[in-house]
Amino acid sequence: MPKRSITETDVLGKRALVRVDFNVPLRDGEVADDTRILASLPTIQLLLDRGAAVVLATHLGRPKGKADPAYSVAPVARRLSELLGRPVATVSMVAGPEAERAASALRPGDVLLLENTRFESGEEVNDPDLAAKLARLGDLFVNDAFGAAHRAHASTVGVANLLPSYAGLLLQREETALSRLLFDPEQAFIAVLGGAKVSDKFAVLEHLLGRVDALLLGGGMANTLLLAQGHQTGSSLSEPDRVEEARRLVDSAEERGVHIDIPTDVVIARSLDSTTAQVVPVDTIPADQAIFDIGPETVARYCRQIASARTVFWNGPMGVFERGRFANGTLGIARCVADATAYTVVGGGDSLAAIDAAGVAEHIGHISTGGGASLEYLEGRVLPGIAVIPDA
Ligand code: ADP
Ligand code: MG
């Protein structure tokens, strides 16, 4: 069910309290990557264009409920101001008298960025007092923080219960893309899953099993599946205590007629730093070597399937793509997903870095900004930050 959208209400002369996910990486006191800021600009711009004043709230890092200058939002305010081409005011608090004074002084077109919500110990426990203080900073609430929607915090859920609440454009875009995968995927639907650990993504694998035609696996997660199928994986990253679960997954896939594809050739080395790496079939891995990437035969087979699909979801690198020698599998899959005629969705922080490294971001149907949130959505869980917004 789509949520009540910010586009459908009159905001002229009102103060909109907007929860954004500006949890960006910082380097030397500046924003190192502004992707998340850019993602919410359309919502902010829409509100300003329609005559609202905008009060922004975000978390940044993990300051654990105490003010910590290392996690101040000041660098974010500077970058946002450059992007908007107008001043962005800041206050030294999340809520309380100083914030209230600043918020009530705003005129239409003004922008105020509150200090890091996680400077308040009440944020992560959804404290009603903090929610009430936040609610005094706006006439209405807009949630555009898809990346924080899986957390029931004071600034995502508490305040939404106290003000008329609306979905921002980014939240809507994410929900539309991910719900299309879960509820209306054109067949054939193929999910490509990799990354470090199978345990992180087991619930997603299981939930997608009822929807996809094939699962193509790579990364550390494929190693556990290889173990489950009786292969020796040497010193590869794997989770032996998950082998039973992995076997059940394979059985359940077979019952449903879902094809699970695992690597048939891999790139191995003694360690990440060793100067030699070789491509071998999966059944010839020496005990002192580890799998760090999928091999070219596997890439080619995965790409053929991706090319004939109508819907593709990709999460998790196929190997240790941060090292050039082990990047070919991941970059190869990135290119195939980009070339696909299918509707394509990519999620996960490291997967997005791989998409950027391959230079193909503009050829992806939807790039999800919310790593944890998009995975929880695809597990079939209700995200509290979305659930609290009234239906359209
Ligand atoms: P995402 O952030 O896209 O969800 P993950 O965080 O689950 O992805 O996994 C990314 C990490 O997995 C990368 O840092 C990558 O180096 C690592 N990885 C992938 N394949 C392997 C492997 N075979 N052995 C060890 N690490 C791996
Ligand atoms: Mg990651």
Short mmCIF file of C-alpha atoms and ligand atoms in Angstrom, two decimals:
data_model
loop_
_atom_site.label_atom_id
_atom_site.label_comp_id
_atom_site.label_asym_id
_atom_site.label_seq_id
_atom_site.Cartn_x
_atom_site.Cartn_y
_atom_site.Cartn_z
CA MET A 1 0.00 0.00 0.00
CA PRO A 2 1.56 3.33 -1.01
CA LYS A 3 2.05 5.87 1.76
CA ARG A 4 0.63 9.38 2.04
CA SER A 5 2.98 11.49 -0.03
CA ILE A 6 4.37 14.91 0.73
CA THR A 7 3.37 15.89 -2.81
CA GLU A 8 -0.29 15.67 -1.82
CA THR A 9 -0.51 18.30 0.90
CA ASP A 10 -0.28 22.07 1.00
CA VAL A 11 2.95 23.11 2.72
CA LEU A 12 2.86 26.86 1.97
CA GLY A 13 3.98 28.84 5.01
CA LYS A 14 4.47 25.68 7.08
CA ARG A 15 7.53 24.30 8.83
CA ALA A 16 8.32 20.79 7.63
CA LEU A 17 10.38 18.65 9.97
CA VAL A 18 12.18 16.25 7.60
CA ARG A 19 14.00 13.14 8.79
CA VAL A 20 16.77 12.43 6.28
CA ASP A 21 19.55 9.86 6.23
CA PHE A 22 22.64 12.06 5.93
CA ASN A 23 24.79 9.42 7.62
CA VAL A 24 27.64 10.11 5.19
CA PRO A 25 31.33 9.17 5.41
CA LEU A 26 33.57 12.03 6.60
CA ARG A 27 37.25 12.60 5.81
CA ASP A 28 39.36 15.38 7.34
CA GLY A 29 36.26 17.16 8.60
CA GLU A 30 34.53 17.17 5.21
CA VAL A 31 31.90 15.00 3.55
CA ALA A 32 33.77 12.31 1.62
CA ASP A 33 30.76 11.01 -0.34
CA ASP A 34 27.57 13.05 -0.72
CA THR A 35 25.42 10.37 -2.38
CA ARG A 36 22.99 10.27 0.54
CA ILE A 37 22.64 14.06 0.61
CA LEU A 38 21.94 14.13 -3.13
CA ALA A 39 19.31 11.41 -2.71
CA SER A 40 17.12 13.63 -0.50
CA LEU A 41 17.63 16.91 -2.40
CA PRO A 42 14.45 16.45 -4.48
CA THR A 43 12.32 16.26 -1.30
CA ILE A 44 13.99 19.31 0.25
CA GLN A 45 13.78 21.27 -3.01
CA LEU A 46 10.11 20.41 -3.45
CA LEU A 47 9.29 21.72 0.03
CA LEU A 48 11.26 24.93 -0.52
CA ASP A 49 9.72 25.49 -3.96
CA ARG A 50 6.26 25.13 -2.43
CA GLY A 51 6.90 27.76 0.21
CA ALA A 52 7.77 25.70 3.28
CA ALA A 53 10.59 26.22 5.77
CA VAL A 54 12.61 23.04 6.23
CA VAL A 55 13.97 21.64 9.51
CA LEU A 56 16.22 18.66 8.86
CA ALA A 57 17.11 15.88 11.30
CA THR A 58 19.67 13.13 10.70
CA HIS A 59 21.90 10.74 12.58
CA LEU A 60 25.62 10.53 11.77
CA GLY A 61 27.86 7.69 12.90
CA ARG A 62 27.48 6.07 16.29
CA PRO A 63 28.07 8.68 19.01
CA LYS A 64 26.12 6.49 21.48
CA GLY A 65 23.75 9.05 22.98
CA LYS A 66 26.34 11.73 23.85
CA ALA A 67 27.47 14.91 22.10
CA ASP A 68 30.76 14.18 20.31
CA PRO A 69 32.30 16.87 18.07
CA ALA A 70 33.72 14.16 15.78
CA TYR A 71 30.14 13.37 14.75
CA SER A 72 28.81 16.92 14.46
CA VAL A 73 26.65 17.54 11.38
CA ALA A 74 28.55 20.80 10.61
CA PRO A 75 30.34 19.35 7.54
CA VAL A 76 27.00 18.06 6.26
CA ALA A 77 25.47 21.55 6.60
CA ARG A 78 28.36 23.01 4.57
CA ARG A 79 27.96 20.47 1.77
CA LEU A 80 24.16 20.78 1.74
CA SER A 81 24.44 24.54 1.54
CA GLU A 82 26.69 24.25 -1.54
CA LEU A 83 24.27 21.81 -3.18
CA LEU A 84 21.17 23.91 -2.46
CA GLY A 85 22.86 27.21 -3.24
CA ARG A 86 21.42 28.78 -0.09
CA PRO A 87 22.45 29.07 3.56
CA VAL A 88 21.83 26.13 5.90
CA ALA A 89 21.57 27.17 9.54
CA THR A 90 22.67 24.87 12.35
CA VAL A 91 22.08 24.66 16.09
CA SER A 92 24.14 22.92 18.75
CA MET A 93 21.27 20.69 19.85
CA VAL A 94 18.85 18.14 18.47
CA ALA A 95 15.84 19.57 20.26
CA GLY A 96 15.08 21.84 23.20
CA PRO A 97 14.89 25.65 23.67
CA GLU A 98 17.70 26.67 21.30
CA ALA A 99 16.34 24.44 18.53
CA GLU A 100 12.81 25.72 19.13
CA ARG A 101 13.93 29.34 18.88
CA ALA A 102 15.81 28.64 15.65
CA ALA A 103 12.89 26.70 14.17
CA SER A 104 10.30 29.35 15.02
CA ALA A 105 12.44 32.09 13.44
CA LEU A 106 12.44 30.33 10.05
CA ARG A 107 10.79 31.98 7.04
CA PRO A 108 9.55 30.17 3.93
CA GLY A 109 12.58 28.98 1.96
CA ASP A 110 14.84 28.79 5.03
CA VAL A 111 16.70 25.61 5.94
CA LEU A 112 17.82 24.52 9.42
CA LEU A 113 19.85 21.37 10.12
CA LEU A 114 19.51 20.06 13.68
CA GLU A 115 22.52 18.51 15.43
CA ASN A 116 23.07 14.72 15.22
CA THR A 117 19.97 12.93 16.57
CA ARG A 118 22.19 10.29 18.17
CA PHE A 119 23.69 12.92 20.49
CA GLU A 120 20.47 12.35 22.47
CA SER A 121 20.25 9.20 24.58
CA GLY A 122 16.50 9.17 23.91
CA GLU A 123 16.87 8.74 20.15
CA GLU A 124 17.58 5.02 19.83
CA VAL A 125 15.13 4.04 22.60
CA ASN A 126 12.35 6.10 21.02
CA ASP A 127 11.94 8.20 24.15
CA PRO A 128 8.53 9.96 24.21
CA ASP A 129 10.02 13.17 25.66
CA LEU A 130 12.51 13.52 22.83
CA ALA A 131 9.77 12.76 20.30
CA ALA A 132 7.60 15.49 21.86
CA LYS A 133 10.46 18.01 21.73
CA LEU A 134 11.10 17.17 18.09
CA ALA A 135 7.40 17.54 17.31
CA ARG A 136 7.56 21.17 18.49
CA LEU A 137 10.00 21.93 15.66
CA GLY A 138 7.56 21.40 12.79
CA ASP A 139 3.93 21.69 11.69
CA LEU A 140 4.22 18.44 9.80
CA PHE A 141 6.67 15.53 9.57
CA VAL A 142 8.24 14.07 6.45
CA ASN A 143 10.20 10.82 6.53
CA ASP A 144 12.75 10.64 3.73
CA ALA A 145 15.26 8.51 5.66
CA PHE A 146 14.75 5.16 3.99
CA GLY A 147 18.15 4.01 5.28
CA ALA A 148 16.91 4.47 8.87
CA ALA A 149 13.36 3.18 8.31
CA HIS A 150 14.12 -0.21 9.88
CA ARG A 151 14.80 1.48 13.23
CA ALA A 152 12.01 2.59 15.58
CA HIS A 153 13.74 5.70 16.93
CA ALA A 154 12.37 8.96 18.32
CA SER A 155 13.18 10.83 15.08
CA THR A 156 11.77 8.15 12.75
CA VAL A 157 8.75 6.72 14.57
CA GLY A 158 8.12 8.65 17.82
CA VAL A 159 7.73 12.04 16.17
CA ALA A 160 5.73 10.59 13.27
CA ASN A 161 3.01 9.62 15.75
CA LEU A 162 2.73 13.20 16.99
CA LEU A 163 2.59 15.24 13.76
CA PRO A 164 0.73 14.84 10.46
CA SER A 165 3.20 12.55 8.69
CA TYR A 166 4.11 12.06 5.06
CA ALA A 167 6.49 10.01 2.95
CA GLY A 168 9.27 11.94 1.23
CA LEU A 169 10.16 11.36 -2.43
CA LEU A 170 13.19 9.14 -1.68
CA LEU A 171 11.23 6.97 0.75
CA GLN A 172 8.53 6.57 -1.91
CA ARG A 173 11.04 5.75 -4.63
CA GLU A 174 12.69 3.06 -2.49
CA GLU A 175 9.39 1.55 -1.45
CA THR A 176 8.11 1.48 -5.05
CA ALA A 177 11.26 -0.24 -6.33
CA LEU A 178 11.52 -2.83 -3.56
CA SER A 179 7.82 -3.64 -3.47
CA ARG A 180 7.97 -4.25 -7.22
CA LEU A 181 10.57 -6.96 -6.49
CA LEU A 182 8.51 -8.59 -3.77
CA PHE A 183 5.00 -8.29 -5.14
CA ASP A 184 5.11 -7.71 -8.87
CA PRO A 185 8.36 -8.97 -10.40
CA GLU A 186 8.26 -9.70 -14.10
CA GLN A 187 9.58 -13.23 -14.72
CA ALA A 188 12.23 -14.45 -15.00
CA PHE A 189 13.31 -12.90 -11.72
CA ILE A 190 16.96 -13.52 -10.82
CA ALA A 191 18.64 -12.57 -7.55
CA VAL A 192 22.43 -12.33 -7.45
CA LEU A 193 23.71 -12.53 -3.87
CA GLY A 194 27.21 -12.32 -2.53
CA GLY A 195 29.08 -10.52 0.19
CA ALA A 196 31.01 -11.67 3.18
CA LYS A 197 28.70 -13.92 5.14
CA VAL A 198 25.72 -16.11 4.40
CA SER A 199 24.41 -15.57 7.95
CA ASP A 200 23.84 -11.85 7.24
CA LYS A 201 21.58 -12.64 4.33
CA PHE A 202 20.03 -16.01 5.07
CA ALA A 203 16.62 -14.53 5.81
CA VAL A 204 16.65 -12.65 2.50
CA LEU A 205 17.65 -15.79 0.60
CA GLU A 206 14.79 -17.71 2.19
CA HIS A 207 12.21 -15.01 1.55
CA LEU A 208 13.28 -14.52 -2.06
CA LEU A 209 13.15 -18.27 -2.69
CA GLY A 210 9.37 -18.06 -3.00
CA ARG A 211 9.64 -15.34 -5.64
CA VAL A 212 12.69 -15.83 -7.81
CA ASP A 213 13.39 -18.22 -10.66
CA ALA A 214 17.08 -18.45 -9.88
CA LEU A 215 19.59 -17.47 -7.21
CA LEU A 216 23.15 -16.83 -8.40
CA LEU A 217 25.60 -16.92 -5.52
CA GLY A 218 29.10 -15.61 -5.03
CA GLY A 219 31.38 -14.08 -2.41
CA GLY A 220 31.97 -15.58 0.99
CA MET A 221 28.35 -16.68 1.09
CA ALA A 222 28.87 -19.07 -1.84
CA ASN A 223 31.66 -20.79 0.08
CA THR A 224 29.24 -22.03 2.73
CA LEU A 225 27.01 -23.42 -0.04
CA LEU A 226 30.06 -25.09 -1.59
CA LEU A 227 30.81 -26.69 1.79
CA ALA A 228 27.20 -27.84 2.01
CA GLN A 229 27.60 -29.57 -1.34
CA GLY A 230 30.65 -31.46 -0.14
CA HIS A 231 33.39 -29.33 -1.73
CA GLN A 232 36.67 -28.58 0.05
CA THR A 233 37.06 -24.82 0.36
CA GLY A 234 40.55 -24.70 1.90
CA SER A 235 41.03 -21.65 4.12
CA SER A 236 38.21 -19.67 2.47
CA LEU A 237 35.94 -17.46 4.53
CA SER A 238 32.95 -19.70 5.26
CA GLU A 239 30.56 -20.55 8.06
CA PRO A 240 30.71 -24.27 8.84
CA ASP A 241 28.01 -23.88 11.50
CA ARG A 242 25.62 -22.70 8.77
CA VAL A 243 26.12 -25.71 6.52
CA GLU A 244 22.98 -27.48 7.75
CA GLU A 245 20.88 -24.39 7.10
CA ALA A 246 22.48 -24.05 3.67
CA ARG A 247 21.55 -27.68 2.87
CA ARG A 248 17.95 -27.03 3.85
CA LEU A 249 17.93 -23.97 1.61
CA VAL A 250 19.14 -26.04 -1.33
CA ASP A 251 16.47 -28.70 -0.65
CA SER A 252 13.73 -26.13 -0.36
CA ALA A 253 14.89 -24.49 -3.61
CA GLU A 254 14.72 -27.86 -5.35
CA GLU A 255 11.16 -28.43 -4.11
CA ARG A 256 10.10 -25.06 -5.47
CA GLY A 257 11.90 -25.51 -8.76
CA VAL A 258 14.24 -22.59 -8.06
CA HIS A 259 17.66 -22.93 -9.62
CA ILE A 260 20.52 -22.21 -7.19
CA ASP A 261 23.71 -21.56 -9.09
CA ILE A 262 27.04 -21.65 -7.27
CA PRO A 263 30.52 -21.00 -8.68
CA THR A 264 32.10 -23.76 -10.79
CA ASP A 265 35.42 -21.96 -11.10
CA VAL A 266 37.04 -19.58 -8.63
CA VAL A 267 40.10 -17.40 -8.11
CA ILE A 268 42.28 -18.69 -5.27
CA ALA A 269 45.39 -17.50 -3.45
CA ARG A 270 47.26 -18.33 -0.28
CA SER A 271 46.27 -14.98 1.22
CA LEU A 272 44.85 -11.62 0.16
CA ASP A 273 48.40 -10.28 -0.07
CA SER A 274 50.01 -13.10 -2.02
CA THR A 275 51.33 -12.01 -5.38
CA THR A 276 50.00 -15.02 -7.26
CA ALA A 277 46.37 -15.87 -7.82
CA GLN A 278 45.01 -18.60 -10.06
CA VAL A 279 41.73 -19.66 -11.58
CA VAL A 280 40.79 -23.24 -10.72
CA PRO A 281 37.71 -25.47 -10.86
CA VAL A 282 35.91 -25.56 -7.46
CA ASP A 283 36.83 -29.19 -6.87
CA THR A 284 40.60 -28.59 -6.77
CA ILE A 285 41.16 -26.18 -3.90
CA PRO A 286 44.26 -26.95 -1.82
CA ALA A 287 43.84 -26.83 1.97
CA ASP A 288 46.18 -23.83 2.35
CA GLN A 289 44.45 -21.65 -0.27
CA ALA A 290 41.32 -19.50 -0.13
CA ILE A 291 38.64 -18.45 -2.63
CA PHE A 292 38.68 -14.69 -3.20
CA ASP A 293 36.59 -14.32 -6.36
CA ILE A 294 34.40 -16.20 -8.82
CA GLY A 295 36.09 -17.36 -12.04
CA PRO A 296 35.45 -16.29 -15.66
CA GLU A 297 33.38 -19.38 -16.55
CA THR A 298 31.04 -18.63 -13.63
CA VAL A 299 30.82 -14.96 -14.60
CA ALA A 300 29.90 -15.92 -18.17
CA ARG A 301 27.22 -18.36 -17.01
CA TYR A 302 25.73 -15.85 -14.53
CA CYS A 303 25.76 -13.16 -17.23
CA ARG A 304 23.83 -15.34 -19.67
CA GLN A 305 21.10 -15.79 -17.07
CA ILE A 306 21.07 -12.09 -16.18
CA ALA A 307 20.81 -11.21 -19.88
CA SER A 308 17.65 -13.29 -20.32
CA ALA A 309 15.92 -12.14 -17.10
CA ARG A 310 13.16 -9.53 -16.84
CA THR A 311 13.90 -8.60 -13.21
CA VAL A 312 17.31 -8.65 -11.49
CA PHE A 313 18.20 -7.90 -7.87
CA TRP A 314 21.87 -7.78 -6.88
CA ASN A 315 23.33 -7.51 -3.39
CA GLY A 316 26.83 -8.38 -2.28
CA PRO A 317 30.16 -8.44 -4.16
CA MET A 318 31.25 -11.70 -5.81
CA GLY A 319 34.74 -11.46 -4.31
CA VAL A 320 37.20 -9.23 -2.51
CA PHE A 321 36.78 -6.57 -5.20
CA GLU A 322 38.68 -4.02 -3.10
CA ARG A 323 41.82 -5.81 -4.37
CA GLY A 324 42.33 -5.54 -8.12
CA ARG A 325 43.35 -9.18 -8.52
CA PHE A 326 40.04 -10.32 -7.06
CA ALA A 327 37.77 -7.69 -8.65
CA ASN A 328 37.04 -9.25 -12.06
CA GLY A 329 34.06 -11.31 -10.90
CA THR A 330 32.33 -8.40 -9.20
CA LEU A 331 33.09 -5.88 -11.97
CA GLY A 332 32.01 -8.43 -14.60
CA ILE A 333 28.67 -8.96 -12.86
CA ALA A 334 28.25 -5.18 -12.45
CA ARG A 335 28.65 -4.73 -16.21
CA CYS A 336 26.19 -7.52 -17.01
CA VAL A 337 23.59 -6.12 -14.62
CA ALA A 338 24.08 -2.71 -16.27
CA ASP A 339 23.72 -4.21 -19.78
CA ALA A 340 20.62 -6.22 -18.89
CA THR A 341 17.29 -5.33 -20.47
CA ALA A 342 15.65 -6.34 -17.18
CA TYR A 343 14.43 -4.01 -14.44
CA THR A 344 17.51 -3.94 -12.20
CA VAL A 345 17.83 -3.09 -8.51
CA VAL A 346 21.13 -3.00 -6.63
CA GLY A 347 21.44 -2.62 -2.84
CA GLY A 348 24.17 -2.80 -0.19
CA GLY A 349 26.95 -0.37 0.66
CA ASP A 350 29.79 -2.42 -0.80
CA SER A 351 27.74 -3.39 -3.84
CA LEU A 352 27.16 0.29 -4.61
CA ALA A 353 30.90 0.90 -4.31
CA ALA A 354 31.37 -1.88 -6.87
CA ILE A 355 28.79 -0.30 -9.20
CA ASP A 356 30.70 2.98 -8.92
CA ALA A 357 34.04 1.25 -9.49
CA ALA A 358 32.60 -0.28 -12.67
CA GLY A 359 31.28 3.17 -13.69
CA VAL A 360 27.80 1.87 -14.51
CA ALA A 361 25.56 3.58 -11.93
CA GLU A 362 23.45 5.35 -14.56
CA HIS A 363 22.54 2.03 -16.19
CA ILE A 364 20.94 0.58 -13.07
CA GLY A 365 17.14 0.79 -12.69
CA HIS A 366 17.19 1.55 -8.99
CA ILE A 367 20.12 1.93 -6.62
CA SER A 368 18.94 1.50 -3.06
CA THR A 369 20.50 3.91 -0.57
CA GLY A 370 19.49 1.83 2.43
CA GLY A 371 21.65 -1.26 2.95
CA GLY A 372 20.16 -2.75 6.11
CA ALA A 373 16.73 -1.30 5.47
CA SER A 374 16.47 -2.70 1.94
CA LEU A 375 17.53 -6.16 3.11
CA GLU A 376 14.98 -6.13 5.94
CA TYR A 377 12.31 -5.05 3.46
CA LEU A 378 13.24 -7.96 1.18
CA GLU A 379 13.09 -10.32 4.16
CA GLY A 380 9.41 -9.43 4.21
CA ARG A 381 9.65 -7.46 7.43
CA VAL A 382 7.57 -4.38 8.11
CA LEU A 383 9.83 -1.34 8.46
CA PRO A 384 8.59 0.72 11.44
CA GLY A 385 9.58 4.05 9.88
CA ILE A 386 7.34 3.31 6.88
CA ALA A 387 4.54 1.60 8.78
CA VAL A 388 3.97 4.68 10.95
CA ILE A 389 3.17 6.88 7.91
CA PRO A 390 -0.56 6.73 7.07
CA ASP A 391 -1.55 4.99 3.83
CA ALA A 392 -2.33 7.16 0.81
P1 ADP B 1 27.08 -5.20 0.85
O1 ADP B 1 27.67 -4.06 1.66
O2 ADP B 1 26.98 -4.88 -0.60
O3 ADP B 1 25.79 -5.71 1.43
P2 ADP B 1 28.67 -7.16 2.27
O4 ADP B 1 28.98 -6.13 3.32
O5 ADP B 1 27.78 -8.28 2.63
O6 ADP B 1 28.12 -6.43 0.94
O7 ADP B 1 30.02 -7.84 1.77
C1 ADP B 1 31.06 -7.10 1.21
C2 ADP B 1 32.41 -7.67 1.57
O8 ADP B 1 32.50 -9.05 1.27
C3 ADP B 1 33.49 -7.00 0.78
O9 ADP B 1 34.28 -6.22 1.64
C4 ADP B 1 34.29 -8.15 0.17
O10 ADP B 1 35.68 -7.97 0.27
C5 ADP B 1 33.85 -9.33 0.99
N1 ADP B 1 33.98 -10.60 0.27
C6 ADP B 1 33.40 -10.95 -0.88
N2 ADP B 1 33.83 -12.17 -1.29
C7 ADP B 1 34.70 -12.61 -0.35
C8 ADP B 1 35.49 -13.80 -0.20
N3 ADP B 1 35.44 -14.77 -1.10
N4 ADP B 1 36.30 -13.89 0.88
C9 ADP B 1 36.34 -12.90 1.79
N5 ADP B 1 35.62 -11.76 1.71
C10 ADP B 1 34.81 -11.61 0.65
MG MG B 2 28.77 -4.03 3.53
#
